[in-house]
mmCIF file of C-alpha atoms and ligand atoms in Angstrom:
data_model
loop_
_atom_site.group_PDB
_atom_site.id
_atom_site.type_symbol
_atom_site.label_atom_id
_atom_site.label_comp_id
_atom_site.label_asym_id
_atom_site.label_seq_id
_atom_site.Cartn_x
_atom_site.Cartn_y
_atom_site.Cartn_z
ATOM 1 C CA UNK V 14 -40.963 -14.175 -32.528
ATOM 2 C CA UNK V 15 -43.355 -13.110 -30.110
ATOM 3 C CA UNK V 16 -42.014 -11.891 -26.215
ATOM 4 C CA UNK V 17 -44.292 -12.095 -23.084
ATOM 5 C CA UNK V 18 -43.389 -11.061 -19.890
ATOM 6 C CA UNK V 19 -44.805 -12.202 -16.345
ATOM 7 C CA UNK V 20 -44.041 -10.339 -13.229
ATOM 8 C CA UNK V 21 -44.382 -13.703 -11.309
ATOM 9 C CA UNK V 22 -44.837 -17.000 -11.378
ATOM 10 C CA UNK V 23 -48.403 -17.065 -10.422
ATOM 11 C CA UNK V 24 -48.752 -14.673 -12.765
ATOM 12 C CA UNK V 25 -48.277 -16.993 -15.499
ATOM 13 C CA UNK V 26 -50.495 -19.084 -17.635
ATOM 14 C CA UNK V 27 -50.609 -22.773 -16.698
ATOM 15 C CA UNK V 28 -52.423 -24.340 -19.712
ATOM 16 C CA UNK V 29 -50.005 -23.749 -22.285
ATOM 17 C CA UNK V 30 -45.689 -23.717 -22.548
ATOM 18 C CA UNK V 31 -43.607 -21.357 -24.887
ATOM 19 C CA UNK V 32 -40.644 -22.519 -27.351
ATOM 20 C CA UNK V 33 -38.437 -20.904 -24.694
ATOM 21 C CA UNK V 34 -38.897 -19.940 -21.245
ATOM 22 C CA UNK V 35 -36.225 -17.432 -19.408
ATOM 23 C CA UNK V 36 -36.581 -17.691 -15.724
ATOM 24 C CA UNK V 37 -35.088 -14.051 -13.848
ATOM 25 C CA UNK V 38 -34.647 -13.306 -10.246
ATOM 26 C CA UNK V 39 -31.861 -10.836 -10.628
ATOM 27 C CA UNK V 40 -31.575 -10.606 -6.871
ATOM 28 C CA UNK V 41 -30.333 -13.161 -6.596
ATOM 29 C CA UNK V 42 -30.827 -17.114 -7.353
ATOM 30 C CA UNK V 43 -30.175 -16.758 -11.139
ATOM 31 C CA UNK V 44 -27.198 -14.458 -10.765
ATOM 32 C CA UNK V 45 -26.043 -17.185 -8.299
ATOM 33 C CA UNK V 46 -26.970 -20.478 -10.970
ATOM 34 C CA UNK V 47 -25.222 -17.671 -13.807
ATOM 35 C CA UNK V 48 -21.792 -17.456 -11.315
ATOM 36 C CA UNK V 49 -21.210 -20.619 -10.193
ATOM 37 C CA UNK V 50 -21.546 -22.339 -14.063
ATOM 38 C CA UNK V 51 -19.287 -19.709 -14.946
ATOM 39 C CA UNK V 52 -16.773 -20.402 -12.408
ATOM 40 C CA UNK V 53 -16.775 -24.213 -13.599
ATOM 41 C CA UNK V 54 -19.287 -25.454 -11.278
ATOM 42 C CA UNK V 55 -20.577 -29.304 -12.941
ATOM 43 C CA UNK V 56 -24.341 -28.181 -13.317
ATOM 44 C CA UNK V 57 -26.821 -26.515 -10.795
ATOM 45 C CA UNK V 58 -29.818 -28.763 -9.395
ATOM 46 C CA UNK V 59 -32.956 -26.828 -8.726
ATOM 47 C CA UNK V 60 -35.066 -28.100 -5.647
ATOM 48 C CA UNK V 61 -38.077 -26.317 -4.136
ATOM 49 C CA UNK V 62 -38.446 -28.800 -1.200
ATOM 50 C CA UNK V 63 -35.221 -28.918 1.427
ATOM 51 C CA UNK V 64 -35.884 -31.632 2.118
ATOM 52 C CA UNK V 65 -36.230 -32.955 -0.982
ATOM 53 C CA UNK V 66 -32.623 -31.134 -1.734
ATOM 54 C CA UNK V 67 -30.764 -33.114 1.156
ATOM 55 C CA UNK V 68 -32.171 -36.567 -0.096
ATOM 56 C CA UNK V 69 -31.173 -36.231 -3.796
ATOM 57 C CA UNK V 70 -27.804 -34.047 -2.837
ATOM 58 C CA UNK V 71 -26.864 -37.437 -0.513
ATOM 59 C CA UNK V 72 -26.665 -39.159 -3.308
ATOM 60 C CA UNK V 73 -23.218 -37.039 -4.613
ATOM 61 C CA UNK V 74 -20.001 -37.666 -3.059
ATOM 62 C CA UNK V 75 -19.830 -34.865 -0.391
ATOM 63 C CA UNK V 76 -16.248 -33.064 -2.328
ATOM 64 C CA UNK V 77 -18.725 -33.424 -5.688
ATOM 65 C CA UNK V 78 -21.322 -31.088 -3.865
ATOM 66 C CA UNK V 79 -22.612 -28.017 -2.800
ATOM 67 C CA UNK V 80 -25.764 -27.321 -0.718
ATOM 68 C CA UNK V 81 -26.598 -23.595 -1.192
ATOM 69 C CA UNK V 82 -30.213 -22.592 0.753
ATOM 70 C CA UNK V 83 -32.165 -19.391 1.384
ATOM 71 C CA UNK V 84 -35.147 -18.593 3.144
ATOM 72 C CA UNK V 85 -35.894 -14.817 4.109
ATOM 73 C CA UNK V 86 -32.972 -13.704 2.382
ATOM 74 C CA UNK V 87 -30.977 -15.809 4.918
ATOM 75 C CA UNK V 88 -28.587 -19.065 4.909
ATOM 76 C CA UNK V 89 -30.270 -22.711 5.459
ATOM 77 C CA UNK V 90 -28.518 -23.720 8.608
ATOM 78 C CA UNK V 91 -26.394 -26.561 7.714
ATOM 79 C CA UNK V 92 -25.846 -25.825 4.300
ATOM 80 C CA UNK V 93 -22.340 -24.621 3.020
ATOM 81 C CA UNK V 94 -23.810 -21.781 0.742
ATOM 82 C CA UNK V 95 -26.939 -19.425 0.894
ATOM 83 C CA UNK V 96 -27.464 -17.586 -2.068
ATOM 84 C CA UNK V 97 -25.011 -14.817 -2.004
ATOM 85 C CA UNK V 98 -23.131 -15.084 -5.503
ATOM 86 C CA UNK V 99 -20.324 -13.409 -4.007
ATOM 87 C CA UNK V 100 -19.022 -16.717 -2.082
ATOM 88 C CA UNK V 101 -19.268 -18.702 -5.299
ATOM 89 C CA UNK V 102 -15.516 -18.517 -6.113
ATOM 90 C CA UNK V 103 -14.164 -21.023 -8.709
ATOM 91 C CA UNK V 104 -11.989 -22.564 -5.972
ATOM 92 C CA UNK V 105 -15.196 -23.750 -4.412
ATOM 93 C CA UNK V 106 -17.350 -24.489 -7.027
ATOM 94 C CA UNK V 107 -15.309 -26.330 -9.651
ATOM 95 C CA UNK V 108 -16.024 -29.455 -10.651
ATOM 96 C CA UNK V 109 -19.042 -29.680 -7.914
ATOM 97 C CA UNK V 110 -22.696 -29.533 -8.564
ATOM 98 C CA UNK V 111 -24.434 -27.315 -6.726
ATOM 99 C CA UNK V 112 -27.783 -28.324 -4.997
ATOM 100 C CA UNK V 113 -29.697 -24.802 -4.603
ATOM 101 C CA UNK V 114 -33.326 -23.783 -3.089
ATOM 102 C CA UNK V 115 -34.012 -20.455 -2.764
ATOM 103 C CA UNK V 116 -37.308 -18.588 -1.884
ATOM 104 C CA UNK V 117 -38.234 -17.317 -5.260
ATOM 105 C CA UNK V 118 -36.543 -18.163 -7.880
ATOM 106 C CA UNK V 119 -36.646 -21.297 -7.813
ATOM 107 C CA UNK V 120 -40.391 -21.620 -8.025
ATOM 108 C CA UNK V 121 -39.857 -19.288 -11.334
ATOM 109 C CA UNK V 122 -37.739 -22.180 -12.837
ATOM 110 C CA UNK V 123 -39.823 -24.675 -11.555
ATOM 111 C CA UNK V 124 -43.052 -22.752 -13.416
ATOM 112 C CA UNK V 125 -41.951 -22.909 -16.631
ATOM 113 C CA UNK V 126 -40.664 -27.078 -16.711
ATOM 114 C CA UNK V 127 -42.558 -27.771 -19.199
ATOM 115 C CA UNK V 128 -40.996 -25.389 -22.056
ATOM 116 C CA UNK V 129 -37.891 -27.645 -24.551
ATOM 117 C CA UNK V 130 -36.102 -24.457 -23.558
ATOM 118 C CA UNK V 131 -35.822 -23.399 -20.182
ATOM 119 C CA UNK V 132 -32.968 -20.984 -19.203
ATOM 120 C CA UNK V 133 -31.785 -18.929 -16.338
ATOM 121 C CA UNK V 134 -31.169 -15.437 -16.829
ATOM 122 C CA UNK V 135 -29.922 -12.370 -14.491
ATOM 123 C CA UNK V 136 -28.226 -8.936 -16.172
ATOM 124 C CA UNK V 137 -24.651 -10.159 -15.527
ATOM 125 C CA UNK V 138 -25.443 -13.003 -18.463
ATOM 126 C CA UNK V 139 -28.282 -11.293 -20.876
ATOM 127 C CA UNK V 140 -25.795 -11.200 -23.734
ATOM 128 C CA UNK V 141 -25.791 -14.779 -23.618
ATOM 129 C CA UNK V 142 -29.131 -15.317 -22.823
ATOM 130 C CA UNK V 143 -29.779 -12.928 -25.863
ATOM 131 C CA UNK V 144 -27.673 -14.832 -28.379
ATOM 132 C CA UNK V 145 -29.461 -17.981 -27.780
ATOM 133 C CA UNK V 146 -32.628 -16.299 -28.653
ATOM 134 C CA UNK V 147 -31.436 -14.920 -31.775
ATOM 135 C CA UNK V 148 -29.999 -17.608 -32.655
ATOM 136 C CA UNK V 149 -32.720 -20.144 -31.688
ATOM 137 C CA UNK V 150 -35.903 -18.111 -33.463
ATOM 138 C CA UNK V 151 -38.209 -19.349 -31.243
ATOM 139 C CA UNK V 152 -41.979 -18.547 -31.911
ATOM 140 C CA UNK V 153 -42.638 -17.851 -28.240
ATOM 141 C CA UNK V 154 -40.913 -16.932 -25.583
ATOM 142 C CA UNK V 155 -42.031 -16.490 -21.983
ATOM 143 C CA UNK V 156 -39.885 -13.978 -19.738
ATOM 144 C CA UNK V 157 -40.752 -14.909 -16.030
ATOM 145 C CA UNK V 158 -39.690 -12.812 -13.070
ATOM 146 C CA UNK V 159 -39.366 -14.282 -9.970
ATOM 147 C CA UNK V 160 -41.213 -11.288 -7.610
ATOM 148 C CA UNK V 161 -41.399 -12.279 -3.646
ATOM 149 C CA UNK V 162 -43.526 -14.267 -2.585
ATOM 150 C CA UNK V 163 -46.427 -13.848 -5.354
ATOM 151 C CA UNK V 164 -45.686 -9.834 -5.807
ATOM 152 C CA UNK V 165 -44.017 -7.622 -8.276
ATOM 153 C CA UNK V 166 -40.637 -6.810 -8.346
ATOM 154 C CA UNK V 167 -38.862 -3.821 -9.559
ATOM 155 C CA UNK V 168 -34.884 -5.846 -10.256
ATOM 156 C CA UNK V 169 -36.661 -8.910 -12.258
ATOM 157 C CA UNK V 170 -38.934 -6.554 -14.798
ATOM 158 C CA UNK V 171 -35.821 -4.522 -15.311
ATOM 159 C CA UNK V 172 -33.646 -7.568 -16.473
ATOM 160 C CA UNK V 173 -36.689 -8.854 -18.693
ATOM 161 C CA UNK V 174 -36.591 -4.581 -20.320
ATOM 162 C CA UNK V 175 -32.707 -5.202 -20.526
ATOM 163 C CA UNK V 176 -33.685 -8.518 -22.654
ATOM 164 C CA UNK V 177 -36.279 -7.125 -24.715
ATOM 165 C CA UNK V 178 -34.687 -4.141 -25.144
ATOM 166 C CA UNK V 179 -31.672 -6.098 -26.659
ATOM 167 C CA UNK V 180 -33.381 -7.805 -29.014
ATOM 168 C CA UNK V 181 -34.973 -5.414 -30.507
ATOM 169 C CA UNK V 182 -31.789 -3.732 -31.046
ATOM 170 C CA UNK V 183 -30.613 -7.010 -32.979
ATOM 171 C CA UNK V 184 -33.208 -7.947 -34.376
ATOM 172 C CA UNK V 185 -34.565 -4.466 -35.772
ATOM 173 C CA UNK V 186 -38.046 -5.538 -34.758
ATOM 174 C CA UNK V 187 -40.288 -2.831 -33.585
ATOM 175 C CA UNK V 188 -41.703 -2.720 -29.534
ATOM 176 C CA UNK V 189 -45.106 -3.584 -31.038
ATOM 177 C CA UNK V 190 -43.467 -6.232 -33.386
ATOM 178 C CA UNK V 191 -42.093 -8.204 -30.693
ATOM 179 C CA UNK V 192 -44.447 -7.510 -27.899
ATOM 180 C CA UNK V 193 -46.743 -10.341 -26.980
ATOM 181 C CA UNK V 194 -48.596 -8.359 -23.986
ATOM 182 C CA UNK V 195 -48.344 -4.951 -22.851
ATOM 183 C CA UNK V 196 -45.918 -6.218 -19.682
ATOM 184 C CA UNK V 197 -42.986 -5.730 -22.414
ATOM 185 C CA UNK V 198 -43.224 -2.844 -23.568
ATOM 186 C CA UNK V 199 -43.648 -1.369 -19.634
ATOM 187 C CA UNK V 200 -40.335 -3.350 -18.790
ATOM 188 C CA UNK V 201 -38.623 -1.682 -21.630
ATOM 189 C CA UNK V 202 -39.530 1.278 -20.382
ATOM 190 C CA UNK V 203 -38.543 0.863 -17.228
ATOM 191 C CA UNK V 204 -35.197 -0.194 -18.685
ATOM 192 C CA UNK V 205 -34.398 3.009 -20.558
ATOM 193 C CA UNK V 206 -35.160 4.810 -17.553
ATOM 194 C CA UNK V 207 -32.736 3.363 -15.537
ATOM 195 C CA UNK V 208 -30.231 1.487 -17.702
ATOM 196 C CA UNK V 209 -27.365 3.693 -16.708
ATOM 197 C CA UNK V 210 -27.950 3.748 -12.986
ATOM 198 C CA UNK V 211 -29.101 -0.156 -11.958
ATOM 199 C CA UNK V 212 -27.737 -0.241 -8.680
ATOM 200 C CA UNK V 213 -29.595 2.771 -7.997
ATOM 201 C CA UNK V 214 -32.805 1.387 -8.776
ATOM 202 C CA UNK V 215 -32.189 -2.132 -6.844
ATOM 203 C CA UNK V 216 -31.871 0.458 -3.381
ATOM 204 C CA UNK V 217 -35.117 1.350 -4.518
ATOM 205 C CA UNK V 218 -36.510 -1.748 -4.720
ATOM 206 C CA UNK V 219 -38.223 -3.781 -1.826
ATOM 207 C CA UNK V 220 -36.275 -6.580 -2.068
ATOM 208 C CA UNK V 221 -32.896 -4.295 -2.477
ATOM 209 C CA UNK V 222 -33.598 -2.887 0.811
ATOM 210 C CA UNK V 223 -34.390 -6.197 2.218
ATOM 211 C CA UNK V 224 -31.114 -7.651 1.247
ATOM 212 C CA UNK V 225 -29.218 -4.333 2.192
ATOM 213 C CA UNK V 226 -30.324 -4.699 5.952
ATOM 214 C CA UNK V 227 -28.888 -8.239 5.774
ATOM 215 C CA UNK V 228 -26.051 -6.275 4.770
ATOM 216 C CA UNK V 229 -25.302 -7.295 1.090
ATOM 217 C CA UNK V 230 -24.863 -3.955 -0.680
ATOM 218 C CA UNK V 231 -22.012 -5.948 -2.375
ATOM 219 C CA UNK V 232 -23.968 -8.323 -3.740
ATOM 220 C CA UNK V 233 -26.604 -5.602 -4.881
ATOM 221 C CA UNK V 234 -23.380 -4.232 -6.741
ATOM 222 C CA UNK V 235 -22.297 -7.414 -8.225
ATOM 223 C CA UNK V 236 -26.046 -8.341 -9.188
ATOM 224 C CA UNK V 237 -26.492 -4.422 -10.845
ATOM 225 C CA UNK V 238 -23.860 -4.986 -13.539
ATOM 226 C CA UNK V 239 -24.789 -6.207 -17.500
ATOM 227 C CA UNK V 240 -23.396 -8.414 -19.632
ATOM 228 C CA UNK V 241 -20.110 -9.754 -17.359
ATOM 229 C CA UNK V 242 -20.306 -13.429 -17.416
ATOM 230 C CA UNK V 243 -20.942 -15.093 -20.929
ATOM 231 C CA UNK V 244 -22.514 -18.049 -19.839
ATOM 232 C CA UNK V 245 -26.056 -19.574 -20.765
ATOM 233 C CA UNK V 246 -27.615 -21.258 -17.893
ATOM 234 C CA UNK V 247 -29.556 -23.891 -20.204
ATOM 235 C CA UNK V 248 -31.719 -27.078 -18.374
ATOM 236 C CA UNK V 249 -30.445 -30.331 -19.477
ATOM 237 C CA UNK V 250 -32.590 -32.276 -17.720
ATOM 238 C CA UNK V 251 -35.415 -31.487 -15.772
ATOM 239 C CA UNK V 252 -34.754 -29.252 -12.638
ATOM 240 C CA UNK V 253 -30.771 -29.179 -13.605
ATOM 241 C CA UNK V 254 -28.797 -26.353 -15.318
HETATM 242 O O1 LIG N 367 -36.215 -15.462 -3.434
HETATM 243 C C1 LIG N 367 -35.225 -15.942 -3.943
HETATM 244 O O2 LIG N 367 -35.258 -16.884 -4.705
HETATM 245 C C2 LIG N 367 -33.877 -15.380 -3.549
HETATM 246 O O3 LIG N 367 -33.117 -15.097 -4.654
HETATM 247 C C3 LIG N 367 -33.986 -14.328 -2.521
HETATM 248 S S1 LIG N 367 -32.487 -13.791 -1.849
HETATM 249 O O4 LIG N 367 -31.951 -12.727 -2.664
HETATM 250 O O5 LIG N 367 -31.543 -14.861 -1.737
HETATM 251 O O6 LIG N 367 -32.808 -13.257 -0.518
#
């Protein structure tokens, strides 16, 4: 097996697809998709176009769905969700499908279509996440971080390290064994460094501090933790979870 990592979508290569993608925007459209399938939700439907969201979502019974929409970090006016985690309670969620465009992540999943194996990962589900790839073998697989808006960011190469880094404690492999470009072995790095104090490095983090003047240090918390929710966000179809 063979690991790459890519900061950001455009970041990553377009003329070829891995065995298995893993899409990751910690903060916070795949802890979101990771929450509300784990709180019973029917399946997530991934949109980049609003638009394009409100047609297709018309087409669901309105107590059979959820419209969840952020833009700047903020709520889609109209929609009953944004993309705080926090509000995905079971009581809401259950049994609906959730309709979700975000500002970032969703262009991450949307990147990587074209793998057989496209899943969403955040640090409250890499156990899972890791399973499946130890279980599955495949040759290649593509860890893609979400960044904002085309740059770097410190909370998605951090959950990629806390992947890596758990497979190669599984697997036995070595760093150089498993490392397909040098991006892994930097995001395990990173990892170690700040494994045991997360949240601390999401206040760090340009898009921490973005979300913390919208005033979501809880979801920063929520977000920060590691293996929680034992639930593999997995793409049945193309676009939905
Ligand atoms: O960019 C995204 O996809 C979002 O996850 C950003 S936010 O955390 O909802 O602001």
């Amino acid at each position: 097996m063979k690991l790459f990592v890519y900061h950001t979508p455009e970041l990553t290569p377009t003329d070829k697809a891995p065995e298995c993608a893993i899409a990751v925007d910690v903060l916070r459209a795949t802890s979101t998709i990771a929450t509300v399938l784990a709180a019973g939700g029917e399946a997530v439907q991934v949109f980049s176009d609003l638009d394009r969201l409100i047609a297709v979502s018309e087409e669901w019974p309105p107590e059979k769905r959820l419209r969840a929409g952020e833009r700047g970090g903020a709520k889609v006016e109209g929609f009953e969700l944004g993309n705080s985690p926090l509000d995905c309670t079971s009581e809401l969620v259950q049994g609906r499908r959730l309709f979700i465009s975000t500002t970032n992540g969703t262009r991450a999943l949307q990147r990587v279509q074209d793998s057989p194996n496209v899943l969403a990962a955040a640090l409250i589900n890499r156990a899972a996440v890791v399973q499946f790839v130890i279980e599955k073998q495949p040759e290649t697989v593509w860890i893609v971080g979400s960044g904002w808006e085309g740059s770097f960011s410190l909370e998605d190469t951090v959950c990629a390290g806390a992947i890596a880094h758990s497979i190669l404690e599984k697997t036995h492999l070595s760093p150089e064994e498993l490392a397909g470009n040098d991006e892994v072995i930097s995001a395990i790095a990173l990892f170690s460094q700040w494994q045991n104090n997360l949240l601390g490095l999401f206040h760090q983090a340009s898009h921490g501090q973005r979300l913390l003047r919208l005033h979501c240090q809880e979801d920063l918390e929520y977000c920060s933790q590691t293996d929680v929710l034992d639930v593999l966000p997995i793409q049945q179809e193309i676009g939905v979870l």
